PDB file of C-alpha atoms in Angstrom:
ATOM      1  CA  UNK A   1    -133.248 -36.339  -1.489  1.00  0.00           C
ATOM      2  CA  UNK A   2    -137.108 -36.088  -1.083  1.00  0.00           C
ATOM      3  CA  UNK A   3    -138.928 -33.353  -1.996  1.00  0.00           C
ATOM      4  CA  UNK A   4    -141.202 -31.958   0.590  1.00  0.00           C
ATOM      5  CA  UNK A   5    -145.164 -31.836   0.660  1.00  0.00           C
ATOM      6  CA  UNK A   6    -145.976 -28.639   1.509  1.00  0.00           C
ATOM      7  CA  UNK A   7    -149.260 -29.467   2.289  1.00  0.00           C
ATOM      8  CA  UNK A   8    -147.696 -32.412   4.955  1.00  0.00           C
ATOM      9  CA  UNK A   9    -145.268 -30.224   6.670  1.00  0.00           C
ATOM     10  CA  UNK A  10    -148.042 -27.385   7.694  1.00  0.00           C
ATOM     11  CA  UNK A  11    -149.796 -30.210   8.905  1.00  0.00           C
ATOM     12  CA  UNK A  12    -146.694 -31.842  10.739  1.00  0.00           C
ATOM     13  CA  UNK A  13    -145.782 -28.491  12.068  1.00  0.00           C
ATOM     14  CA  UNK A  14    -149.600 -27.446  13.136  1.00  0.00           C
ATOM     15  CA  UNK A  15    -150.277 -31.118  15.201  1.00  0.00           C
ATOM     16  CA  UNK A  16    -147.005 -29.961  16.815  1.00  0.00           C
ATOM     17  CA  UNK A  17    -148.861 -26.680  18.079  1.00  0.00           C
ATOM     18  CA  UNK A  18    -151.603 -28.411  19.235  1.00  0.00           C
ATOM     19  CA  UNK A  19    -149.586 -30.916  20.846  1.00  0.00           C
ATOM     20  CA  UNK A  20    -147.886 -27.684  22.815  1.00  0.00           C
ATOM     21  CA  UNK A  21    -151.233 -26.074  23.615  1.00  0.00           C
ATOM     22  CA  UNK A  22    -152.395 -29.427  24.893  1.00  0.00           C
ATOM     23  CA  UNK A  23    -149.442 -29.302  27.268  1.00  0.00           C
ATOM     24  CA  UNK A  24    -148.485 -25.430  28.065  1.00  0.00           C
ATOM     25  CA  UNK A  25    -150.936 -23.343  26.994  1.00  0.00           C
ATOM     26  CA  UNK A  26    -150.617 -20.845  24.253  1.00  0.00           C
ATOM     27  CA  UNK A  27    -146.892 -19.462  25.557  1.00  0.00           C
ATOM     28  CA  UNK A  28    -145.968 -22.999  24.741  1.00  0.00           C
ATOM     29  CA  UNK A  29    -146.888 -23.008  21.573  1.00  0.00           C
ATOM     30  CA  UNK A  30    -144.034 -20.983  19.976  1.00  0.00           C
ATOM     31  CA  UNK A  31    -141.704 -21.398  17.220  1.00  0.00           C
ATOM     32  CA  UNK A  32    -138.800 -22.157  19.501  1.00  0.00           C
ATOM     33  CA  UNK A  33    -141.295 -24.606  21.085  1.00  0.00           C
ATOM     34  CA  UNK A  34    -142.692 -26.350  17.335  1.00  0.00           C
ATOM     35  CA  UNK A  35    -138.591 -26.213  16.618  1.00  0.00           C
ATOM     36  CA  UNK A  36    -137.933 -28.587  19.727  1.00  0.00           C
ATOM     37  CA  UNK A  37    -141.439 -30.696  19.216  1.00  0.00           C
ATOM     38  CA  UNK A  38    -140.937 -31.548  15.207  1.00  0.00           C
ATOM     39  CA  UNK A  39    -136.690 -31.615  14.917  1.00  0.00           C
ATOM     40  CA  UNK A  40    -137.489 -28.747  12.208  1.00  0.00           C
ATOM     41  CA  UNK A  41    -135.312 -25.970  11.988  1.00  0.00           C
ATOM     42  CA  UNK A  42    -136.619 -22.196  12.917  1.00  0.00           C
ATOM     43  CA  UNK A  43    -136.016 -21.495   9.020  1.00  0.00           C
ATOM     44  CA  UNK A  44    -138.358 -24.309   7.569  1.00  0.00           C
ATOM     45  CA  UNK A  45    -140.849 -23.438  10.166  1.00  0.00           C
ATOM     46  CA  UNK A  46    -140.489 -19.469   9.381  1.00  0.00           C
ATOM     47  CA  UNK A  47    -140.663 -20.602   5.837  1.00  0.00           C
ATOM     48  CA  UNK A  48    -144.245 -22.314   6.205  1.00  0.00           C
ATOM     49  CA  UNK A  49    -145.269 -19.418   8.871  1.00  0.00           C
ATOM     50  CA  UNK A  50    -143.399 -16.268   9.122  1.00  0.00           C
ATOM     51  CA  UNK A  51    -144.762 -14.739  12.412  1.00  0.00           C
ATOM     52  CA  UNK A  52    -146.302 -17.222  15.511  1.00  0.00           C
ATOM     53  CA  UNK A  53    -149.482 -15.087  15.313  1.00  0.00           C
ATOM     54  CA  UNK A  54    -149.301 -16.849  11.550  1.00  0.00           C
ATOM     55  CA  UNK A  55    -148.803 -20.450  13.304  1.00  0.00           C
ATOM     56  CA  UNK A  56    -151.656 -19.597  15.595  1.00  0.00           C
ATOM     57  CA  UNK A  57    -154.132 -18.999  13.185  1.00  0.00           C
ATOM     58  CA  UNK A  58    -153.581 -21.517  10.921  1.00  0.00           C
ATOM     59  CA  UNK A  59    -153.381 -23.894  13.689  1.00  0.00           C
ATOM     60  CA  UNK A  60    -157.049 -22.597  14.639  1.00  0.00           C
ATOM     61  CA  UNK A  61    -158.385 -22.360  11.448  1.00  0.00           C
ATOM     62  CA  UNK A  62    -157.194 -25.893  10.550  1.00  0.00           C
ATOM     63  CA  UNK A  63    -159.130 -26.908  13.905  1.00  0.00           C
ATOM     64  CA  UNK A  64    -162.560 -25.447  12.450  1.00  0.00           C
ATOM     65  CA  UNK A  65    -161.401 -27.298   9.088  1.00  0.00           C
ATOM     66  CA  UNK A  66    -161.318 -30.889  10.312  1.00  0.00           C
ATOM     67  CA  UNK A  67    -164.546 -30.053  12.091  1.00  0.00           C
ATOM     68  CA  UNK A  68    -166.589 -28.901   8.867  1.00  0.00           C
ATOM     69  CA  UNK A  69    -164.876 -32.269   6.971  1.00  0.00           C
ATOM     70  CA  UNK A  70    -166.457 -34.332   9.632  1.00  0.00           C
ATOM     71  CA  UNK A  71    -170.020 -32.282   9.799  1.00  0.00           C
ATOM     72  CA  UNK A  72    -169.820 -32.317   5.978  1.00  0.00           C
ATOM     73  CA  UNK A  73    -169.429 -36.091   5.995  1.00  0.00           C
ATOM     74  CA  UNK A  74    -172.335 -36.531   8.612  1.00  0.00           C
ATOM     75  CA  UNK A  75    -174.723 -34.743   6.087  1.00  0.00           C
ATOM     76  CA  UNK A  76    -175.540 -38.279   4.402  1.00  0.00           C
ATOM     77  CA  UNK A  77    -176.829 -39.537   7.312  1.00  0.00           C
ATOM     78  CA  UNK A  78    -181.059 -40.290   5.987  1.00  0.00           C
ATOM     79  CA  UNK A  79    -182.543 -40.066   8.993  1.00  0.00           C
ATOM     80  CA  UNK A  80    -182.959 -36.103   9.803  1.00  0.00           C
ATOM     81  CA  UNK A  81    -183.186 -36.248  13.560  1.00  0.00           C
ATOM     82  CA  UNK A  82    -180.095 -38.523  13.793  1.00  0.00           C
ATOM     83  CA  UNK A  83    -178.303 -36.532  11.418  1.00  0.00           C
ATOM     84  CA  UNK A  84    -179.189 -33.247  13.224  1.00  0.00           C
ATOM     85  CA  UNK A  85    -177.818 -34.448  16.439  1.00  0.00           C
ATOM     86  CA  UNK A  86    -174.909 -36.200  14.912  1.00  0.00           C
ATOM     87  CA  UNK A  87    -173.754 -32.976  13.191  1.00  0.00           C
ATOM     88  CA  UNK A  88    -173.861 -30.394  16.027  1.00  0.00           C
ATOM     89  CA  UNK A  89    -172.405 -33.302  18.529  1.00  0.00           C
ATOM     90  CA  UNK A  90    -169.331 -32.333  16.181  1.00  0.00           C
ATOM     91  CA  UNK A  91    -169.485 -29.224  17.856  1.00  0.00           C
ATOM     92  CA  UNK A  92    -169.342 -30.708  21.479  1.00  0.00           C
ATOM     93  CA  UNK A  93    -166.175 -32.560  23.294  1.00  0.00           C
ATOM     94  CA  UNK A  94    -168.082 -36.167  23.094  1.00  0.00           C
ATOM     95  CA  UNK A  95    -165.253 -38.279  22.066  1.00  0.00           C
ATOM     96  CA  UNK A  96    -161.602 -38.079  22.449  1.00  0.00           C
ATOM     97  CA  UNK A  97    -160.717 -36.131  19.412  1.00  0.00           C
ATOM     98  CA  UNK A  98    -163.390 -33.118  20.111  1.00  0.00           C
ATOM     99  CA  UNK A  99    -162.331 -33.162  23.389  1.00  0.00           C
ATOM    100  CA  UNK A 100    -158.974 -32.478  22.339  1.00  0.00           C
ATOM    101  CA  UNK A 101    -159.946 -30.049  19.696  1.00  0.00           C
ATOM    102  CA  UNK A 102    -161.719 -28.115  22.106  1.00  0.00           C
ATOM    103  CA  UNK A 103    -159.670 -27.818  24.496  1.00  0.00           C
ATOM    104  CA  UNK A 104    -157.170 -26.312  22.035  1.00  0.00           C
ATOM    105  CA  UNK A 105    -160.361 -24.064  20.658  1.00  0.00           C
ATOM    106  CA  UNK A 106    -160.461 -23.082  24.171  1.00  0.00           C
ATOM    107  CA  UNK A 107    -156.430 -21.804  24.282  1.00  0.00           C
ATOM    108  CA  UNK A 108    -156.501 -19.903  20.960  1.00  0.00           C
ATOM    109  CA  UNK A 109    -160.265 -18.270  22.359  1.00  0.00           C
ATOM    110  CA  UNK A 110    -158.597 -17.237  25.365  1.00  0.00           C
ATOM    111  CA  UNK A 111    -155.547 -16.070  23.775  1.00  0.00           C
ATOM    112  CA  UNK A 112    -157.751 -14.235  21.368  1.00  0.00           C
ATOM    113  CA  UNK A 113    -158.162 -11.330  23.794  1.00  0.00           C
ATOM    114  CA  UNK A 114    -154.991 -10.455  23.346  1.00  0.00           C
ATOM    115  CA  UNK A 115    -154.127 -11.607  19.683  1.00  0.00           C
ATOM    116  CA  UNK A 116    -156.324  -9.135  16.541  1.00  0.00           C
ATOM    117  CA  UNK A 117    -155.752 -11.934  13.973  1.00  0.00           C
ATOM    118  CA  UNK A 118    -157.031 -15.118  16.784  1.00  0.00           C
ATOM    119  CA  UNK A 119    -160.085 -12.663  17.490  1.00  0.00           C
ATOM    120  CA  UNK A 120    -161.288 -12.706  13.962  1.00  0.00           C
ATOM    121  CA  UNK A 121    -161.227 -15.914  13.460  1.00  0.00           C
ATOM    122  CA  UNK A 122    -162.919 -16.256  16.601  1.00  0.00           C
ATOM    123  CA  UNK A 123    -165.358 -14.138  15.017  1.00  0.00           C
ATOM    124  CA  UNK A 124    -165.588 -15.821  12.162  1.00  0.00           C
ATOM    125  CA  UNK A 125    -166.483 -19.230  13.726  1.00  0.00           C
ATOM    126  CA  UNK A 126    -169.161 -18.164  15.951  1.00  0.00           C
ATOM    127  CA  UNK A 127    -170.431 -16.496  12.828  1.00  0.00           C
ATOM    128  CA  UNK A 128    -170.524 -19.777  10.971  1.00  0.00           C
ATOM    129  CA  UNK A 129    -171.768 -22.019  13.772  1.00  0.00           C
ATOM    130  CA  UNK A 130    -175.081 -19.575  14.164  1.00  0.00           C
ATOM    131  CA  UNK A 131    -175.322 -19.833   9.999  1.00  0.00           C
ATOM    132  CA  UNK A 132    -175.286 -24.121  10.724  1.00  0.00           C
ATOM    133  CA  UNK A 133    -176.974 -23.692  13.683  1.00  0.00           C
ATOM    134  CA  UNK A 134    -179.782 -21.771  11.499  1.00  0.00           C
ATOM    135  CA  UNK A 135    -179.865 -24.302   8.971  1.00  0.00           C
ATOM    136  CA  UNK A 136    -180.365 -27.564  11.360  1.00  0.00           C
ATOM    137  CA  UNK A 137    -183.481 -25.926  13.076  1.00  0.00           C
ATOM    138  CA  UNK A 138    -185.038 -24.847   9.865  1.00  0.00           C
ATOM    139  CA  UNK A 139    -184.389 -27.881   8.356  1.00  0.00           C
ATOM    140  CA  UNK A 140    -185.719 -29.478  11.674  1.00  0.00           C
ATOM    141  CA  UNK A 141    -189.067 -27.564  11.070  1.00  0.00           C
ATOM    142  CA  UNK A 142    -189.534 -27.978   7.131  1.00  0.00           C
ATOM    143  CA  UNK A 143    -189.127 -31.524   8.057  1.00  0.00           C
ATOM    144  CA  UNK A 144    -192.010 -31.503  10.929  1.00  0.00           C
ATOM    145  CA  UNK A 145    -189.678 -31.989  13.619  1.00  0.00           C
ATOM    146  CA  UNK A 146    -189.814 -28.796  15.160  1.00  0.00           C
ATOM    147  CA  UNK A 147    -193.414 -27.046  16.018  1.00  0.00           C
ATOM    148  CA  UNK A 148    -194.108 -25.120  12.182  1.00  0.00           C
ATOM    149  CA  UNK A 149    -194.331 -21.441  14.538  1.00  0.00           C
ATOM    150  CA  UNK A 150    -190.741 -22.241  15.926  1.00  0.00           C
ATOM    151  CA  UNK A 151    -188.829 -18.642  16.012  1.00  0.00           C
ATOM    152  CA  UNK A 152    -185.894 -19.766  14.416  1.00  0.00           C
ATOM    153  CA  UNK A 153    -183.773 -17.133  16.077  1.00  0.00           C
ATOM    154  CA  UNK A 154    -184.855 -17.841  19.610  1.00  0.00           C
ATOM    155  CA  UNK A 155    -184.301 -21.695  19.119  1.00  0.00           C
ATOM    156  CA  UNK A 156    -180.596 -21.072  17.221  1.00  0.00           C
ATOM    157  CA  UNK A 157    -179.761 -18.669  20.508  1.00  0.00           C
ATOM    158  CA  UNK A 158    -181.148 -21.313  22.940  1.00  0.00           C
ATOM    159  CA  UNK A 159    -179.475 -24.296  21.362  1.00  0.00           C
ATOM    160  CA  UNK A 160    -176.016 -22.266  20.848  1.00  0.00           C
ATOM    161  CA  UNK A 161    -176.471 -21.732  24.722  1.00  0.00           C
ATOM    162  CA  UNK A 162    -176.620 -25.261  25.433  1.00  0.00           C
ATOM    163  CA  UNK A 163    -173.746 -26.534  22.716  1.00  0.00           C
ATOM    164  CA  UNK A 164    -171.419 -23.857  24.593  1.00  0.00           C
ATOM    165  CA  UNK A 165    -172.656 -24.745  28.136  1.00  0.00           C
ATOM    166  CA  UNK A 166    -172.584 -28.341  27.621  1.00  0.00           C
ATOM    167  CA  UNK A 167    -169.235 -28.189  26.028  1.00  0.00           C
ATOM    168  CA  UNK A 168    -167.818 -26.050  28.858  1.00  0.00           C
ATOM    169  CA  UNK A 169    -169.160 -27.888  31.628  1.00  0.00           C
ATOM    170  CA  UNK A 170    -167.855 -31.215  29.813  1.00  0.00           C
ATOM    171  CA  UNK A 171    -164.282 -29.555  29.279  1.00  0.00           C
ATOM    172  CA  UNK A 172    -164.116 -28.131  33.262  1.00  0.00           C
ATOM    173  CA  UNK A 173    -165.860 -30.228  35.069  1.00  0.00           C
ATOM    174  CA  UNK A 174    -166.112 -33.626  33.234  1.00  0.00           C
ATOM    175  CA  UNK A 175    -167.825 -35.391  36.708  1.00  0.00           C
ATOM    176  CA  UNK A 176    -170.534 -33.065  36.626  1.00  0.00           C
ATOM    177  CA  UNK A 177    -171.955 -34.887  33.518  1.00  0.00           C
ATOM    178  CA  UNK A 178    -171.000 -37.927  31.155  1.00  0.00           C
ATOM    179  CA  UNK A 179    -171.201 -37.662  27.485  1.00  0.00           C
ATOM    180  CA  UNK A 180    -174.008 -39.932  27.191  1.00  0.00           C
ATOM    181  CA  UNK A 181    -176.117 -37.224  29.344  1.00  0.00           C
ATOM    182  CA  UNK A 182    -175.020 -34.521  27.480  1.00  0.00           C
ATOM    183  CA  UNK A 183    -175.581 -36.136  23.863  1.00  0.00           C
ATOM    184  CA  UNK A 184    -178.811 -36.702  25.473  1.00  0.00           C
ATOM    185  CA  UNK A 185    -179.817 -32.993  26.446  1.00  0.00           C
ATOM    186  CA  UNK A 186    -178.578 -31.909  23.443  1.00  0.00           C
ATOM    187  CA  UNK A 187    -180.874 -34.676  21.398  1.00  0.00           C
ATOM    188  CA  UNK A 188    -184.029 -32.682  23.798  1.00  0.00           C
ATOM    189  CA  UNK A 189    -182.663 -29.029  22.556  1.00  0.00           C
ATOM    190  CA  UNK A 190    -182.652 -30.436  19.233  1.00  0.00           C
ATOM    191  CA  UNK A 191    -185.919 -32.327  18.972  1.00  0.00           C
ATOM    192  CA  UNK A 192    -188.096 -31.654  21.147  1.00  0.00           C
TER     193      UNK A 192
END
């Protein structure tokens, strides 16, 4: 018999939950529900995950994983201005992944209201998207991109406004604006 990865079945188990957010919201997204999506039984999932507020926020902290892995990878990019605007576009629903990972981001936020454990991590992220946030625009400026008198807290608040706006408006109301216009107004909050 094969042994099991570990490592392989929390990811099996937590693309099931996102598969079930995708299609019934958080209430989906249950242990009964993961059971039916993977073939698993109740036991190996309770195993990996012993409460669904457990499932939840490993499913949303794996979520803000794959995201820093892909900004992480971005960082190589030589040219700063591309690189800047590749690496908070991460942030944004611009391709079909994101705009799946969002809109799972979206069900665990919302849930989050109601859920201590979702709420910290909630927390936690918005925490550590102002701290990249930060270091993008002071990079921006050290490099000469950005004005040398540039209040770095202003411009972090103003471009977090217009990641979160574009993202939402892209997300609820996709013919309001294409991706190419919003990887565009987020290139003029970036760089100009």
């Amino acid at each position: 018999m094969a042994q099991v990865n570990p490592q392989e079945r929390r990811r099996e188990i937590v693309e099931a939950v996102w598969r079930l957010l995708e299609k019934g919201g958080v209430e989906a997204a249950s242990v009964r529900g993961v059971v039916a999506e993977t073939g698993l039984s109740s036991g190996s999932i309770r195993f990996f995950f012993s409460t669904q507020a457990g499932l939840h926020e490993f499913a949303m902290t794996g979520l803000a994983e794959r995201v820093r892995e892909r900004i992480l990878r971005l960082a190589t990019e030589p040219d700063l201005g591309r690189r800047a605007v590749a690496m908070v576009s991460e942030l944004m629903p611009l391709r079909e992944d994101t705009e799946r990972e969002l809109g799972v981001w979206m069900a665990f936020v919302a849930r989050a209201r109601h859920a201590p454990g979702l709420a910290r991590i909630v927390a936690e992220q918005a925490t550590a998207i102002r701290e990249f946030l930060t270091t993008v625009v002071t990079d921006l400026v050290a490099a000469g991109l950005r004005p040398p008198a540039t209040d770095i807290e202003a411009e972090v608040t103003h471009l977090n406004a217009v990641v979160d706006g574009l993202t939402f408006e892209l997300l609820t109301a996709p013919d309001l604006i294409s991706r190419d216009q919003a990887t565009a107004a987020l290139r003029r909050a970036l760089l100009s």
